[in-house]
mmCIF file of N, CA, C and O in Angstrom:
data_model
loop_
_atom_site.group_PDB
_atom_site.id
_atom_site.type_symbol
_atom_site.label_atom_id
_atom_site.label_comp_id
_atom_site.label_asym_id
_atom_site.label_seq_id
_atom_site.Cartn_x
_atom_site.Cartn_y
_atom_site.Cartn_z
ATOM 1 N N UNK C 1 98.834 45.741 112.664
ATOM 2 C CA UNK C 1 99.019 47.163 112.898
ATOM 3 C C UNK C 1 98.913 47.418 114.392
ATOM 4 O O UNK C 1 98.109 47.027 115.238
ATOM 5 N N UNK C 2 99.863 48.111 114.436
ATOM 6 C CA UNK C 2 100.198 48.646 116.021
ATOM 7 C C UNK C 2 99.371 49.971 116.482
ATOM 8 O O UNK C 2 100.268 50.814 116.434
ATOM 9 N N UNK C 3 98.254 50.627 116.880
ATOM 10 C CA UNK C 3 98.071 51.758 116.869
ATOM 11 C C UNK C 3 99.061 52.842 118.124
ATOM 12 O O UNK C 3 99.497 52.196 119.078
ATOM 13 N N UNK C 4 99.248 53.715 118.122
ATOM 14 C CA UNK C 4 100.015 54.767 119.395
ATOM 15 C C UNK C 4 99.288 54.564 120.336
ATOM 16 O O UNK C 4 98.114 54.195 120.312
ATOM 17 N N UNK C 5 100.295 54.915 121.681
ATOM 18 C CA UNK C 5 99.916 53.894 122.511
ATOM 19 C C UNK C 5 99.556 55.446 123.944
ATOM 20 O O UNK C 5 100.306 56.359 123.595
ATOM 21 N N UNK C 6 98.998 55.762 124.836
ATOM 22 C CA UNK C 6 99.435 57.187 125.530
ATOM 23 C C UNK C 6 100.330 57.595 125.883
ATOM 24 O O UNK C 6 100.298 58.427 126.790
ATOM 25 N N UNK C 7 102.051 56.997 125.062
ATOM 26 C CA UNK C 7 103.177 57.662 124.757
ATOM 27 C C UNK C 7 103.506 57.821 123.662
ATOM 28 O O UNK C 7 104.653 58.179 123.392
ATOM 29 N N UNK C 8 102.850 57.661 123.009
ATOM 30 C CA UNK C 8 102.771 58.453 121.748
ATOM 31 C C UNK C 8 103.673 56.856 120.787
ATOM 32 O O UNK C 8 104.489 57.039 119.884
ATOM 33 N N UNK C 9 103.358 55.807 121.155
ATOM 34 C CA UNK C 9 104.565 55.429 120.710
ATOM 35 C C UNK C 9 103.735 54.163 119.801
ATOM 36 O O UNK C 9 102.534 53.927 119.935
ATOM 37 N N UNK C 10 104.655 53.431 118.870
ATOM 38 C CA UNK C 10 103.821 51.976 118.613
ATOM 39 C C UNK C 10 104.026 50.685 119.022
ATOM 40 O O UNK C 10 103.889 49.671 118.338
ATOM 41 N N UNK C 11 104.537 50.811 120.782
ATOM 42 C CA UNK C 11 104.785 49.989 120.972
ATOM 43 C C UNK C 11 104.266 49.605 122.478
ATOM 44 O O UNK C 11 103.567 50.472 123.000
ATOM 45 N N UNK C 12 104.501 48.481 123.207
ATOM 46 C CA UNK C 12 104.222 48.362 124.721
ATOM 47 C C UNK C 12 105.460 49.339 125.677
ATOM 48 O O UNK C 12 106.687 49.235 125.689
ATOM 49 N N UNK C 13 104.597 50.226 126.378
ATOM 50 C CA UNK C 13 105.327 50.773 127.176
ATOM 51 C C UNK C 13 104.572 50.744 128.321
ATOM 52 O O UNK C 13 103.363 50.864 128.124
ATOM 53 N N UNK C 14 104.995 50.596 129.678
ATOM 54 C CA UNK C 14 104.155 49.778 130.785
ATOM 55 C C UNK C 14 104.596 50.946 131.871
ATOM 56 O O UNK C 14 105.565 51.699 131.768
ATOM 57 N N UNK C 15 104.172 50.923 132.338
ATOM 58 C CA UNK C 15 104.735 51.892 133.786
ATOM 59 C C UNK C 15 105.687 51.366 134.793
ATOM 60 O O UNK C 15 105.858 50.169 135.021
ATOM 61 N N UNK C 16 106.243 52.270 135.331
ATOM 62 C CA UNK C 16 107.099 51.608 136.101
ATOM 63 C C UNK C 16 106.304 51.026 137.897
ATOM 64 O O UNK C 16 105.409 51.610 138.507
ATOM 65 N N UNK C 17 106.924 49.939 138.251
ATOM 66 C CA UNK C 17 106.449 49.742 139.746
ATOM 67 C C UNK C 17 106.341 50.950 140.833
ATOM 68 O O UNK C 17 107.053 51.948 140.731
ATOM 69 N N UNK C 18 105.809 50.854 141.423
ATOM 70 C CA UNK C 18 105.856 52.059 142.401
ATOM 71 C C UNK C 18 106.972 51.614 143.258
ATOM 72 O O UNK C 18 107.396 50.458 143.230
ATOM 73 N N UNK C 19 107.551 52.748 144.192
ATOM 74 C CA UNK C 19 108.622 52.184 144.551
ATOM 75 C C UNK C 19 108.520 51.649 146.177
ATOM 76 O O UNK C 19 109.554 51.240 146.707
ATOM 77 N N UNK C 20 107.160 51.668 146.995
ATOM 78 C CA UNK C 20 106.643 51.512 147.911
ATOM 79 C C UNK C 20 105.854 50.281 147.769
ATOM 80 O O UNK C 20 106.245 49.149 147.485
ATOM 81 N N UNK C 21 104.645 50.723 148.024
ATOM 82 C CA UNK C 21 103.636 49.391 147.664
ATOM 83 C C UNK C 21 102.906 48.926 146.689
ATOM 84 O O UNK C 21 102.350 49.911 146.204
ATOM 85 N N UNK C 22 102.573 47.939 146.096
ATOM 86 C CA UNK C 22 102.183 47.390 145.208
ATOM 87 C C UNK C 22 101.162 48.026 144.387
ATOM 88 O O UNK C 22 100.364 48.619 145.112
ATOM 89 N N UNK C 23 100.951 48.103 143.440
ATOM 90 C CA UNK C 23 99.889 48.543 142.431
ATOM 91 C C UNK C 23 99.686 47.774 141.137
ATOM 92 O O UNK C 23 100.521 47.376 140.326
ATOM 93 N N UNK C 24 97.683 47.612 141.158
ATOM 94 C CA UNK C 24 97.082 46.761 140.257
ATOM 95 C C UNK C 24 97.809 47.576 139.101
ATOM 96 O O UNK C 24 98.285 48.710 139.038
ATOM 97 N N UNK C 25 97.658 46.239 137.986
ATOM 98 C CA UNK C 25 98.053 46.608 136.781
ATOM 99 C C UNK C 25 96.974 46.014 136.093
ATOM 100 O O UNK C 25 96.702 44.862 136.431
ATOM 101 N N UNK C 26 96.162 46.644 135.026
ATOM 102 C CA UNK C 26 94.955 46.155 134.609
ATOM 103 C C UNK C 26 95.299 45.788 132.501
ATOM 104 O O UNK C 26 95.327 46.614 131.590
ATOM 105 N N UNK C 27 95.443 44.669 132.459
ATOM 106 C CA UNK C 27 95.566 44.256 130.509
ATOM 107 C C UNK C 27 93.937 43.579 130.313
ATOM 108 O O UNK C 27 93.363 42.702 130.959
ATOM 109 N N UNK C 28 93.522 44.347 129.208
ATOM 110 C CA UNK C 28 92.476 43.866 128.338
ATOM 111 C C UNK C 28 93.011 42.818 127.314
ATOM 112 O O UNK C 28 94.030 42.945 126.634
ATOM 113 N N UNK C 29 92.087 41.684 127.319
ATOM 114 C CA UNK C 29 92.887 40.658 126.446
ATOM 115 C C UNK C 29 91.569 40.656 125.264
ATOM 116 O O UNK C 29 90.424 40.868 125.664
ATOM 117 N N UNK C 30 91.820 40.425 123.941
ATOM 118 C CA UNK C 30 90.542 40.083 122.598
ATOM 119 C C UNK C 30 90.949 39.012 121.777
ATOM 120 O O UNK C 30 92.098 38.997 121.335
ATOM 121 N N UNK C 31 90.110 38.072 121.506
ATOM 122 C CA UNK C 31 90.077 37.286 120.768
ATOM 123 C C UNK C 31 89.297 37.310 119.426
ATOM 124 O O UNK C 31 88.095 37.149 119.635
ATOM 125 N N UNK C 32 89.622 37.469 118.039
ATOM 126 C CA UNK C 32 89.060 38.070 116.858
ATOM 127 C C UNK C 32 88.961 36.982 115.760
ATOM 128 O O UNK C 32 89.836 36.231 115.328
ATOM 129 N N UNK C 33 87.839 37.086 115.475
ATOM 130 C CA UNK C 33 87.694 36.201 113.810
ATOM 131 C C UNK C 33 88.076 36.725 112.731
ATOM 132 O O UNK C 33 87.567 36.349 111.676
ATOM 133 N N UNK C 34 88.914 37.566 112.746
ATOM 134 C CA UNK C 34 89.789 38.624 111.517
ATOM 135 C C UNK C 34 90.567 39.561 112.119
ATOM 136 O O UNK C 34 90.420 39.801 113.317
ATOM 137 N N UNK C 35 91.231 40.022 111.574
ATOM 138 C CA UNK C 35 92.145 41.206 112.032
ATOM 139 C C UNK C 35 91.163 42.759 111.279
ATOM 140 O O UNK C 35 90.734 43.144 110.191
ATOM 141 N N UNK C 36 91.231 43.241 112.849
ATOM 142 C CA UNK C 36 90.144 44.807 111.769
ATOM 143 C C UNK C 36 90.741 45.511 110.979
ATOM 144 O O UNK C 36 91.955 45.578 110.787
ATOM 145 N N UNK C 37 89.951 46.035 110.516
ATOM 146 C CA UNK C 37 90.945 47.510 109.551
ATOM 147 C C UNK C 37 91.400 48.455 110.151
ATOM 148 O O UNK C 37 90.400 49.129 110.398
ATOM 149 N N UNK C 38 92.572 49.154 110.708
ATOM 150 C CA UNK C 38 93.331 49.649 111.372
ATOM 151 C C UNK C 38 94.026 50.460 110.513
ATOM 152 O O UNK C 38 94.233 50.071 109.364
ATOM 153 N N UNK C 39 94.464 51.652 110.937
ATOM 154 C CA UNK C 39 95.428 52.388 110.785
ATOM 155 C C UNK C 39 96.603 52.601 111.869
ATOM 156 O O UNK C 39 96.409 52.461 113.077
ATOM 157 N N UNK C 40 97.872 52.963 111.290
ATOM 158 C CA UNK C 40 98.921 53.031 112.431
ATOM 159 C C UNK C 40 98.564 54.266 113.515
ATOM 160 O O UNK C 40 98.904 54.123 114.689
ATOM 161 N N UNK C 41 97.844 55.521 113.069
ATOM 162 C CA UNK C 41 97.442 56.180 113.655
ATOM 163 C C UNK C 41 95.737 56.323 114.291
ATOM 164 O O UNK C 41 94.907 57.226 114.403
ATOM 165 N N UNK C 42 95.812 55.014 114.573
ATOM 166 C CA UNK C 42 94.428 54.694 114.867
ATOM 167 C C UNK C 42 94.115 55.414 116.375
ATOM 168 O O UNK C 42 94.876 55.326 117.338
ATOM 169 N N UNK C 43 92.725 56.202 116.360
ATOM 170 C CA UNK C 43 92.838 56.765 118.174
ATOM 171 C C UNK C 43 92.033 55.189 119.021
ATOM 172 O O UNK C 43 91.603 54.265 118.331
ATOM 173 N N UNK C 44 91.986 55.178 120.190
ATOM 174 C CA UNK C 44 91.705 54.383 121.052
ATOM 175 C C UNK C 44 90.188 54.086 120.254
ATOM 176 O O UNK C 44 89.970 53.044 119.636
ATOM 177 N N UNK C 45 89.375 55.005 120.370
ATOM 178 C CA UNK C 45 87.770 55.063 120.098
ATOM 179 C C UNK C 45 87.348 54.227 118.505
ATOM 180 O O UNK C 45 86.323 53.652 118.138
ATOM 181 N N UNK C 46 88.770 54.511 117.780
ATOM 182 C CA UNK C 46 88.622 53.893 116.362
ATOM 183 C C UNK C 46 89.565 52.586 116.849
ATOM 184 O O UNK C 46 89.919 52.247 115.720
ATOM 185 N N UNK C 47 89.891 52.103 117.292
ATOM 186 C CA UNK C 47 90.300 51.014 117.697
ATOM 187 C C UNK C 47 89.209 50.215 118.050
ATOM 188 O O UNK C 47 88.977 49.183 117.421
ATOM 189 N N UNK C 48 88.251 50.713 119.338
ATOM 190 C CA UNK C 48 87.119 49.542 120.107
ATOM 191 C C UNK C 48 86.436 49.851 118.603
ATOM 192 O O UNK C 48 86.153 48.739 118.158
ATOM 193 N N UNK C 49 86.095 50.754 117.743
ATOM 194 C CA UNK C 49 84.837 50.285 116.999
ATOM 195 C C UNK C 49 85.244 49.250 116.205
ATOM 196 O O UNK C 49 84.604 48.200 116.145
ATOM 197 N N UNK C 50 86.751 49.548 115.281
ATOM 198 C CA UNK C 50 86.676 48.842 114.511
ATOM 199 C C UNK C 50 86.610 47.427 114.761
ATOM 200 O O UNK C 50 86.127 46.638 113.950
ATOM 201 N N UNK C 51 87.278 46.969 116.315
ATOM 202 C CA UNK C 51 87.197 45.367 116.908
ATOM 203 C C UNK C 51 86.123 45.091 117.382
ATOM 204 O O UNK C 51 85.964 43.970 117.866
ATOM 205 N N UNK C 52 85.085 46.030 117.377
ATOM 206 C CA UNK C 52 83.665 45.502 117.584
ATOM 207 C C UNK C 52 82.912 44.280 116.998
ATOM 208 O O UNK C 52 82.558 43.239 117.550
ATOM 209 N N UNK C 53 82.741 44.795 115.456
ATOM 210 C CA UNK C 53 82.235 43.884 114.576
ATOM 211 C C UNK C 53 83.474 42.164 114.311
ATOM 212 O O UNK C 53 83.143 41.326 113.472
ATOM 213 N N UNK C 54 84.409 42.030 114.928
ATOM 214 C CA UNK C 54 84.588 41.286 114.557
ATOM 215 C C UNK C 54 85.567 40.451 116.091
ATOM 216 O O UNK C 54 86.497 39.671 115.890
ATOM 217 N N UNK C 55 85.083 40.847 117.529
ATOM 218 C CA UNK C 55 84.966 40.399 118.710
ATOM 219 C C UNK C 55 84.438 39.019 119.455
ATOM 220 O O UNK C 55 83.339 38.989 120.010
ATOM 221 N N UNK C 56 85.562 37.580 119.401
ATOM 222 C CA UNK C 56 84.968 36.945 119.746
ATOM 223 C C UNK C 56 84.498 36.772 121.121
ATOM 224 O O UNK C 56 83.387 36.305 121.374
ATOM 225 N N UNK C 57 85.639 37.280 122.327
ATOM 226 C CA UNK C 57 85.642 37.159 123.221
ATOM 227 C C UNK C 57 86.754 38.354 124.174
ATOM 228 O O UNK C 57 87.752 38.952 123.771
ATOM 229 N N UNK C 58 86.232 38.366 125.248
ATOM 230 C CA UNK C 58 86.954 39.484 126.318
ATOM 231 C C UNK C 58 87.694 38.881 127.644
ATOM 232 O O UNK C 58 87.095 38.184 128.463
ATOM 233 N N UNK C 59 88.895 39.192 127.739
ATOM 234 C CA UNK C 59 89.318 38.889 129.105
ATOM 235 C C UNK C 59 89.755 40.262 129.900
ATOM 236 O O UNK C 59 90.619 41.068 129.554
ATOM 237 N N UNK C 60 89.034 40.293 130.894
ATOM 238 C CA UNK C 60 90.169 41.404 131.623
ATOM 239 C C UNK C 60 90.872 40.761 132.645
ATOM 240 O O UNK C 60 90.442 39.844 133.345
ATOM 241 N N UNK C 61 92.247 41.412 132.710
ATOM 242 C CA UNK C 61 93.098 40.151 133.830
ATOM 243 C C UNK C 61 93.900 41.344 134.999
ATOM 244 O O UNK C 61 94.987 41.702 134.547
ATOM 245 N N UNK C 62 93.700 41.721 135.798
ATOM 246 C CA UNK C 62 93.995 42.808 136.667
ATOM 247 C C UNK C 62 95.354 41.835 137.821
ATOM 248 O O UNK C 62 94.884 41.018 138.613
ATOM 249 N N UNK C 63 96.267 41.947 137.804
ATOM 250 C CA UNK C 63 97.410 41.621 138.778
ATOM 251 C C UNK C 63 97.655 43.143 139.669
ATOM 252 O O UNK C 63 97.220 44.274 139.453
ATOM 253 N N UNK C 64 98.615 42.554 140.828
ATOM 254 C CA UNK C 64 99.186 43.389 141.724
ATOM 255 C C UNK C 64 100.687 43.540 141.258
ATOM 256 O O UNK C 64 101.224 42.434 141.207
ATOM 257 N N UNK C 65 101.506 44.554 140.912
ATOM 258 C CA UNK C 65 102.920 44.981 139.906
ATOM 259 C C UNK C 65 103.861 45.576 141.144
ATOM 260 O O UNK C 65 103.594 46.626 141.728
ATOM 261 N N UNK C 66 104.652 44.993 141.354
ATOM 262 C CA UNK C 66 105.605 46.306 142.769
ATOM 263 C C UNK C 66 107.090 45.807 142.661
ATOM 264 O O UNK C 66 107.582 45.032 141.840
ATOM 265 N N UNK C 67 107.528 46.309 143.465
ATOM 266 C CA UNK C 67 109.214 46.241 143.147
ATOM 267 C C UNK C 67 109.446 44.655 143.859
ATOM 268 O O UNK C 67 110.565 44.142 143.872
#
């Protein structure tokens, strides 16, 4: 399950590069011992709880994104 994403959408939608200088782009990565219980209209807040209980591990991976 895909939850909406802050375009309303269920899918990856990324921003565009700036059209000057470079800007961080920040992805949270999770590694899970089950898939949680989810709804398609899941909000962000019911998302981290439900991957709480079943969270093996966290990456955050921050790059520089530009034209």
């Amino acid at each position: 399950v895909q939850p909406r994403n802050d375009f309303k959408l269920h899918s990856y939608s990324g921003r565009a590069p700036p059209l000057r200088d470079a800007a961080p782009q920040r992805f949270l990565l999770y590694a899970f011992d089950d898939s949680p219980a989810l709804t398609p209209r899941a909000s962000k807040s019911g998302v981290l709880s439900a991957i709480e209980a079943h969270m093996l591990a966290r990456a955050d991976l921050t790059g520089t994104y530009g034209r």
